[in-house]
Coordinates of C-alpha atoms in Angstrom, one line a residue:
M1 CA 85.4 -35.0 27.1
K2 CA 84.7 -33.4 30.5
Q3 CA 88.2 -34.0 31.6
R4 CA 89.6 -32.6 28.4
T5 CA 87.5 -29.4 28.7
L6 CA 88.4 -29.0 32.4
G7 CA 92.0 -29.4 31.5
L8 CA 91.8 -26.6 29.0
L9 CA 89.9 -24.3 31.4
T10 CA 92.5 -25.0 34.1
A11 CA 95.3 -24.2 31.8
A12 CA 93.6 -21.0 30.6
A13 CA 93.1 -20.1 34.3
I14 CA 96.8 -20.5 34.9
L15 CA 97.5 -18.2 32.0
N16 CA 95.2 -15.6 33.6
M17 CA 96.9 -15.8 37.0
A18 CA 99.9 -13.7 35.8
A19 CA 97.6 -11.0 34.5
A20 CA 95.7 -10.9 37.8
Q21 CA 98.8 -10.7 39.9
S22 CA 100.2 -7.8 37.8
T23 CA 97.0 -5.6 38.5
A24 CA 97.3 -2.9 41.3
P25 CA 95.4 -4.0 44.5
T26 CA 92.2 -2.1 45.4
A27 CA 92.8 0.6 48.0
A28 CA 91.8 -0.3 51.6
P29 CA 88.7 1.4 53.0
V30 CA 89.4 4.7 54.8
Q31 CA 87.7 5.0 58.2
V32 CA 86.4 8.5 59.2
P33 CA 85.7 9.0 62.9
P34 CA 82.3 10.3 64.0
T35 CA 81.9 14.1 64.6
Q36 CA 82.7 15.3 68.1
P37 CA 81.2 18.3 69.9
T38 CA 83.2 21.6 69.9
L39 CA 84.6 22.4 73.3
T40 CA 84.7 26.2 72.9
Q41 CA 80.9 26.4 72.1
P42 CA 78.3 26.5 74.8
A43 CA 76.3 23.4 75.4
V44 CA 73.0 23.1 73.5
T45 CA 69.9 21.2 74.2
Q46 CA 69.4 19.5 70.8
P47 CA 70.5 15.9 70.6
P48 CA 73.9 15.1 69.1
L49 CA 74.0 14.1 65.4
P50 CA 74.4 10.4 64.7
P51 CA 77.8 9.3 63.7
L52 CA 78.6 9.3 60.0
P53 CA 79.2 6.0 58.3
P54 CA 82.8 5.2 57.3
L55 CA 83.8 6.3 53.9
S56 CA 85.5 4.0 51.4
A57 CA 87.8 5.0 48.6
P58 CA 86.4 4.4 45.1
A59 CA 87.2 0.9 43.9
T60 CA 89.7 0.7 41.0
K61 CA 88.5 -1.4 38.1
A62 CA 91.0 -4.2 37.2
P63 CA 92.1 -3.8 33.6
V64 CA 91.0 -6.6 31.3
R65 CA 94.1 -8.4 29.8
T66 CA 93.8 -10.4 26.6
I67 CA 95.8 -13.6 26.6
P68 CA 98.3 -13.5 23.8
A69 CA 97.9 -15.8 20.8
A70 CA 101.4 -17.2 21.5
N71 CA 100.1 -18.6 24.9
Y72 CA 97.3 -20.4 23.1
V73 CA 99.7 -21.8 20.5
A74 CA 101.9 -23.2 23.3
L75 CA 98.9 -24.8 24.9
G76 CA 97.8 -26.2 21.6
V77 CA 101.2 -27.7 21.0
Y78 CA 101.1 -29.3 24.4
Y79 CA 97.7 -30.9 23.9
Y80 CA 98.6 -32.0 20.3
D81 CA 101.8 -33.8 21.6
Q82 CA 99.6 -35.5 24.2
K83 CA 97.2 -36.6 21.3
N84 CA 94.4 -34.6 23.0
Y85 CA 93.2 -33.3 19.7
D86 CA 89.9 -31.9 20.9
S87 CA 91.6 -29.6 23.4
A88 CA 94.4 -28.8 20.9
Y89 CA 91.7 -27.7 18.4
V90 CA 90.1 -25.3 20.9
A91 CA 93.5 -23.8 21.8
F92 CA 94.7 -23.3 18.2
R93 CA 91.4 -21.9 17.1
A94 CA 91.5 -19.4 19.9
A95 CA 95.0 -18.4 18.8
S96 CA 93.9 -18.0 15.2
E97 CA 91.0 -15.9 16.3
R98 CA 93.2 -13.5 18.2
E99 CA 95.8 -13.3 15.4
P100 CA 94.3 -14.5 12.1
G101 CA 97.6 -14.3 10.4
N102 CA 99.7 -16.2 13.0
P103 CA 101.4 -18.9 11.0
E104 CA 102.0 -21.2 14.0
A105 CA 98.4 -21.0 15.0
L106 CA 97.2 -21.8 11.4
L107 CA 99.7 -24.7 11.1
G108 CA 98.6 -26.2 14.4
L109 CA 94.9 -25.7 13.6
G110 CA 95.2 -27.3 10.2
R111 CA 97.1 -30.3 11.5
T112 CA 94.6 -30.8 14.3
Q113 CA 91.6 -30.5 12.0
A114 CA 93.1 -33.3 9.9
K115 CA 93.5 -35.5 13.0
L116 CA 89.8 -34.8 13.9
R117 CA 88.9 -35.9 10.3
L118 CA 87.8 -32.3 9.4
Y119 CA 89.6 -32.8 6.1
S120 CA 88.1 -30.0 4.0
A121 CA 88.5 -27.5 6.9
S122 CA 92.1 -28.6 7.3
I123 CA 92.9 -28.1 3.6
D124 CA 91.3 -24.6 3.7
T125 CA 93.3 -23.6 6.8
L126 CA 96.6 -24.8 5.4
K127 CA 95.9 -23.2 2.0
R128 CA 95.4 -19.9 3.9
L129 CA 98.7 -20.5 5.7
V130 CA 100.8 -20.9 2.6
A131 CA 99.0 -18.0 0.9
L132 CA 100.0 -15.7 3.9
D133 CA 103.5 -17.2 4.3
A134 CA 104.7 -18.5 1.0
R135 CA 108.1 -19.5 2.4
N136 CA 106.6 -21.8 5.1
T137 CA 107.9 -25.3 4.2
S138 CA 106.1 -26.9 7.1
G139 CA 102.8 -25.4 5.8
Y140 CA 103.3 -27.0 2.4
I141 CA 104.2 -30.4 3.9
A142 CA 101.1 -30.3 6.3
L143 CA 98.9 -29.4 3.3
A144 CA 100.2 -32.4 1.4
Q145 CA 99.5 -34.6 4.5
A146 CA 96.0 -33.2 4.7
Y147 CA 95.3 -34.2 1.0
Q148 CA 96.6 -37.7 1.8
A149 CA 94.6 -38.0 5.0
Q150 CA 91.4 -37.0 3.2
Y151 CA 92.2 -39.6 0.5
G152 CA 92.9 -42.4 3.0
G153 CA 90.0 -41.5 5.3
T154 CA 87.2 -41.4 2.6
T155 CA 85.4 -44.5 1.6
D156 CA 84.0 -43.1 -1.6
R157 CA 87.1 -41.9 -3.3
A158 CA 85.4 -40.6 -6.5
G159 CA 85.4 -37.0 -5.0
V160 CA 89.1 -37.2 -3.9
V161 CA 90.6 -39.0 -6.8
G162 CA 92.9 -36.1 -7.5
N163 CA 94.2 -35.7 -4.0
L164 CA 97.4 -37.6 -4.4
D165 CA 98.4 -35.7 -7.5
E166 CA 97.6 -32.5 -5.7
A167 CA 99.8 -33.6 -2.8
L168 CA 102.7 -34.2 -5.2
R169 CA 102.2 -30.7 -6.7
V170 CA 102.3 -29.1 -3.2
L171 CA 105.4 -31.1 -2.3
T172 CA 107.1 -29.8 -5.5
E173 CA 106.3 -26.3 -4.2
A174 CA 107.7 -27.2 -0.8
E175 CA 111.0 -28.4 -2.4
A176 CA 111.3 -25.2 -4.4
V177 CA 110.7 -23.1 -1.2
S178 CA 113.2 -25.1 0.8
R179 CA 115.9 -24.6 -1.8
T180 CA 115.2 -20.9 -2.0
V181 CA 115.3 -20.4 1.7
G182 CA 118.4 -22.7 2.0
G183 CA 120.3 -22.3 5.3
A184 CA 121.6 -24.9 7.7
A185 CA 118.2 -26.7 7.8
L186 CA 118.1 -27.3 4.0
N187 CA 118.9 -31.0 4.0
V188 CA 116.5 -31.7 6.9
N189 CA 113.7 -29.8 5.1
L190 CA 114.4 -31.6 1.9
S191 CA 114.4 -35.0 3.7
K192 CA 110.9 -34.2 5.0
V193 CA 109.7 -33.4 1.5
Y194 CA 111.2 -36.6 0.0
N195 CA 109.9 -38.7 2.9
E196 CA 106.4 -37.3 2.3
R197 CA 106.7 -38.1 -1.4
G198 CA 107.4 -41.7 -0.4
Y199 CA 104.1 -41.8 1.5
V200 CA 102.2 -40.5 -1.6
F201 CA 103.8 -43.0 -3.9
R202 CA 103.0 -45.8 -1.5
L203 CA 99.4 -44.7 -1.5
K204 CA 99.5 -44.7 -5.3
G205 CA 100.9 -48.3 -5.2
D206 CA 104.1 -47.2 -6.9
T207 CA 106.6 -49.2 -4.9
V208 CA 109.7 -48.4 -7.0
R209 CA 109.2 -44.6 -6.8
A210 CA 108.3 -44.9 -3.1
I211 CA 111.6 -46.7 -2.4
A212 CA 113.5 -44.1 -4.4
A213 CA 111.9 -41.2 -2.5
F214 CA 112.6 -42.8 0.9
R215 CA 116.2 -43.6 -0.1
Q216 CA 116.7 -39.9 -1.1
A217 CA 115.3 -38.8 2.2
G218 CA 117.6 -41.2 4.0
A219 CA 120.6 -39.8 2.1
L220 CA 119.8 -36.3 3.2
N221 CA 119.0 -37.3 6.8
P222 CA 120.8 -40.7 7.4
D223 CA 120.1 -41.1 11.1
N224 CA 116.4 -40.5 11.1
A225 CA 114.6 -43.5 12.5
V226 CA 111.3 -42.7 10.9
I227 CA 112.8 -42.6 7.4
L228 CA 114.7 -45.8 8.0
Y229 CA 111.5 -47.4 9.2
N230 CA 109.6 -46.3 6.1
L231 CA 112.3 -47.5 3.8
G232 CA 112.4 -50.9 5.4
D233 CA 108.6 -51.1 5.2
M234 CA 108.7 -50.5 1.4
Y235 CA 111.5 -53.0 0.9
Y236 CA 109.3 -55.6 2.7
A237 CA 106.4 -54.6 0.5
S238 CA 108.6 -55.1 -2.6
G239 CA 109.6 -58.6 -1.4
D240 CA 113.2 -57.8 -0.5
L241 CA 113.2 -59.2 3.1
N242 CA 117.0 -58.9 3.6
A243 CA 117.0 -55.2 2.7
A244 CA 114.0 -54.6 4.9
I245 CA 115.7 -56.2 7.9
D246 CA 118.9 -54.2 7.3
S247 CA 116.9 -50.9 7.2
L248 CA 114.9 -51.7 10.3
Q249 CA 118.0 -52.7 12.2
Q250 CA 119.5 -49.2 11.4
A251 CA 116.2 -47.7 12.6
V252 CA 116.6 -49.5 15.9
V253 CA 120.2 -48.3 16.3
A254 CA 119.1 -44.7 15.5
D255 CA 116.3 -44.8 18.1
P256 CA 116.7 -47.7 20.5
R257 CA 113.6 -46.8 22.5
D258 CA 111.2 -46.7 19.6
A259 CA 108.9 -49.6 20.1
Y260 CA 107.5 -49.6 16.5
S261 CA 110.8 -50.0 14.8
R262 CA 112.0 -52.7 17.2
A263 CA 108.7 -54.7 17.0
Y264 CA 108.7 -54.5 13.2
Y265 CA 112.4 -55.5 13.1
A266 CA 111.6 -58.5 15.3
K267 CA 108.8 -59.7 13.1
L268 CA 111.0 -59.5 10.0
L269 CA 113.7 -61.5 11.7
A270 CA 111.1 -64.1 12.6
L271 CA 109.7 -64.2 9.1
S272 CA 113.3 -64.8 7.8
G273 CA 113.5 -67.9 10.1
N274 CA 115.7 -66.3 12.8
T275 CA 113.2 -66.6 15.7
A276 CA 116.1 -67.0 18.2
A277 CA 117.1 -63.4 17.5
A278 CA 113.6 -62.2 17.0
R279 CA 112.1 -63.2 20.3
P280 CA 114.2 -61.0 22.6
E281 CA 113.7 -58.0 20.3
A282 CA 110.0 -58.5 20.3
A283 CA 109.9 -58.9 24.1
Q284 CA 112.0 -55.7 24.5
A285 CA 109.6 -53.8 22.3
A286 CA 106.6 -54.8 24.4
R287 CA 108.5 -53.9 27.6
L288 CA 109.4 -50.5 26.2
S289 CA 105.7 -49.7 25.4
P290 CA 103.3 -52.1 27.2
T291 CA 100.2 -50.1 26.1
N292 CA 101.3 -50.0 22.4
A293 CA 99.1 -52.4 20.6
Y294 CA 101.5 -52.7 17.7
A295 CA 104.5 -53.7 19.9
V296 CA 102.4 -56.1 22.0
G297 CA 100.8 -57.7 19.0
Q298 CA 104.1 -58.2 17.1
Y299 CA 105.4 -60.0 20.2
G300 CA 102.4 -62.3 19.7
V301 CA 103.2 -62.7 16.0
V302 CA 106.8 -63.5 16.7
S303 CA 105.8 -66.0 19.4
Y304 CA 103.4 -67.7 17.0
L305 CA 106.2 -68.0 14.4
A306 CA 108.5 -69.4 17.1
K307 CA 105.8 -72.0 18.1
D308 CA 105.3 -70.5 21.6
N309 CA 101.5 -70.8 21.5
L310 CA 100.9 -69.7 25.1
T311 CA 102.8 -66.4 24.7
A312 CA 101.3 -65.9 21.3
G313 CA 97.7 -66.2 22.5
T314 CA 98.3 -63.9 25.5
Q315 CA 100.0 -61.2 23.5
L316 CA 97.6 -61.2 20.6
Q317 CA 94.6 -61.1 22.8
A318 CA 96.1 -58.2 24.7
A319 CA 96.9 -56.3 21.5
I320 CA 93.4 -56.7 20.2
K321 CA 92.0 -55.5 23.5
L322 CA 94.3 -52.4 23.3
D323 CA 93.2 -51.5 19.8
P324 CA 90.4 -53.6 18.3
L325 CA 90.2 -52.1 14.8
R326 CA 93.6 -50.9 13.7
Y327 CA 95.6 -54.1 13.2
P328 CA 93.8 -56.9 11.2
E329 CA 97.1 -58.8 11.3
F330 CA 96.6 -59.7 14.9
Y331 CA 93.1 -61.2 14.3
Y332 CA 94.7 -63.2 11.4
Y333 CA 97.4 -64.7 13.6
M334 CA 94.9 -65.3 16.4
G335 CA 92.8 -67.1 13.9
R336 CA 95.8 -69.1 12.6
L337 CA 96.6 -70.1 16.2
E338 CA 93.0 -71.3 16.9
L339 CA 92.9 -73.1 13.6
D340 CA 96.0 -75.0 14.5
Q341 CA 94.4 -76.0 17.8
G342 CA 91.2 -77.1 16.3
L343 CA 89.2 -74.2 17.8
L344 CA 87.1 -73.7 14.7
Q345 CA 84.5 -71.3 16.1
G346 CA 87.1 -68.9 17.4
A347 CA 89.2 -69.3 14.2
R348 CA 86.2 -68.4 12.0
S349 CA 85.3 -65.4 14.1
D350 CA 88.8 -64.0 14.2
L351 CA 89.6 -64.7 10.5
T352 CA 86.3 -63.1 9.5
K353 CA 87.3 -59.9 11.4
A354 CA 90.8 -60.0 9.7
A355 CA 89.3 -60.4 6.3
A356 CA 86.7 -57.7 6.9
L357 CA 89.3 -55.2 8.1
A358 CA 91.8 -56.0 5.3
S359 CA 89.4 -56.9 2.5
T360 CA 92.2 -56.8 -0.2
N361 CA 94.4 -59.4 1.5
W362 CA 94.0 -62.7 -0.3
E363 CA 95.9 -64.7 2.4
Y364 CA 93.3 -63.7 5.0
Q365 CA 90.5 -64.8 2.7
Y366 CA 92.2 -68.1 2.1
Y367 CA 92.6 -69.0 5.7
L368 CA 89.0 -68.0 6.4
G369 CA 88.0 -70.5 3.7
L370 CA 90.2 -73.1 5.3
S371 CA 88.5 -72.6 8.6
Y372 CA 85.1 -73.2 7.0
E373 CA 86.3 -76.2 5.0
R374 CA 87.3 -78.0 8.2
G375 CA 85.0 -79.5 10.8
Q376 CA 85.6 -80.8 14.2
G377 CA 83.3 -82.0 17.0
V378 CA 80.0 -80.1 16.9
T379 CA 81.4 -77.7 14.4
A380 CA 80.5 -79.0 10.9
P381 CA 82.3 -78.0 7.7
D382 CA 80.6 -75.3 5.5
R383 CA 81.8 -76.0 2.0
L384 CA 79.7 -73.2 0.5
K385 CA 81.3 -70.5 2.7
A386 CA 84.7 -72.1 2.1
R387 CA 84.2 -71.9 -1.7
E388 CA 83.1 -68.2 -1.4
S389 CA 86.3 -67.3 0.6
Y390 CA 88.6 -69.2 -1.8
Q391 CA 86.9 -67.4 -4.8
R392 CA 87.4 -64.0 -3.1
A393 CA 91.1 -64.9 -2.6
L394 CA 91.5 -65.8 -6.2
A395 CA 89.7 -62.7 -7.4
L396 CA 92.4 -60.7 -5.5
N397 CA 95.3 -62.9 -6.7
P398 CA 94.4 -65.4 -9.5
E399 CA 97.9 -67.0 -9.1
Y400 CA 97.6 -67.8 -5.4
K401 CA 98.3 -71.5 -5.4
L402 CA 96.8 -72.3 -2.0
A403 CA 93.5 -70.8 -3.0
Q404 CA 93.5 -72.6 -6.3
D405 CA 93.9 -75.9 -4.4
G406 CA 91.3 -75.0 -1.9
A407 CA 88.7 -74.1 -4.6
S408 CA 89.4 -77.4 -6.3
R409 CA 88.7 -79.3 -3.0
V410 CA 85.3 -77.8 -2.4
K411 CA 83.9 -77.8 -5.9

């Protein structure tokens, strides 16, 4: 935090330098010589007067220059792009204080507040933005995103149950504004609206409407890698693996340096059985972004599916170290790897973490039960915990055959 604050103060100091350099310099002191005796007067016996001190011109006061709001907005954008949201918040807030009606300042502030989990403040800020600038499409989209963020970031959803419907209402307004404004950016603006609708429908669990929204976004903006990624993700969620692979392949072509799309594409290839094509794609994704936990972890997943246990373990452990809480999938595959190797203590630990982080995933619950059902060496089976895990898996998916069989074994 100290470094972030110092960075902001340094940047603000840089902004002030131009103002300091444009101020007129203070006049140099004027030296006055001491009085001299008059040569035409007779000499007198009184002692000479002491010399007068030098006189200085009055110092000119430097005018105080207020840094424009636009400078703070630029600073906020820089910090936001660097994911330094604390400093971005300070900059955008300063801009909005100088110009309360500045739309760019309000947009940046609202987005940053959502990133900092200040959801109510974010919604209030963005509501103020669209009230002041009713033709601001980006403001409506950001407001819809803030409603989604509050819904997804709240454990007790009773108070935010209407957020997703409210987000859809705001996006309807955004579409109407985009069509009214028109212009060369019409299709791009509409694609953003439809893409955001896809996110909302995905949160609602409406796969069909989510796919339809992402497809419409793609038709309006066919070379956008983010939209192609989202469409592929929803195809995979719907069980259409081939369509998912096709969409992710297009995303990689649209943005070859995007590690997320390439890593996801590699995993889907591996899940389809084509590990020969998947492995170089996964390795390239990890090389493109070696500190990206997702890319590194998917390289581990692909390696596990390709039966390269050494690479799988190394990459999965590295991904977990990079981001310990975001990707339960990597704990799951680490647990599967340890289970295959008979390392039951490690398997139970990692599968417990996977099941805790993704409590609605019945597959994670099943393999946790399997790790407790087995015993090896000094690690004894625990049939009670195995039964509990199988029952949780069946509660999530009563038709899950593996869990049915597991529950029967440990009755």
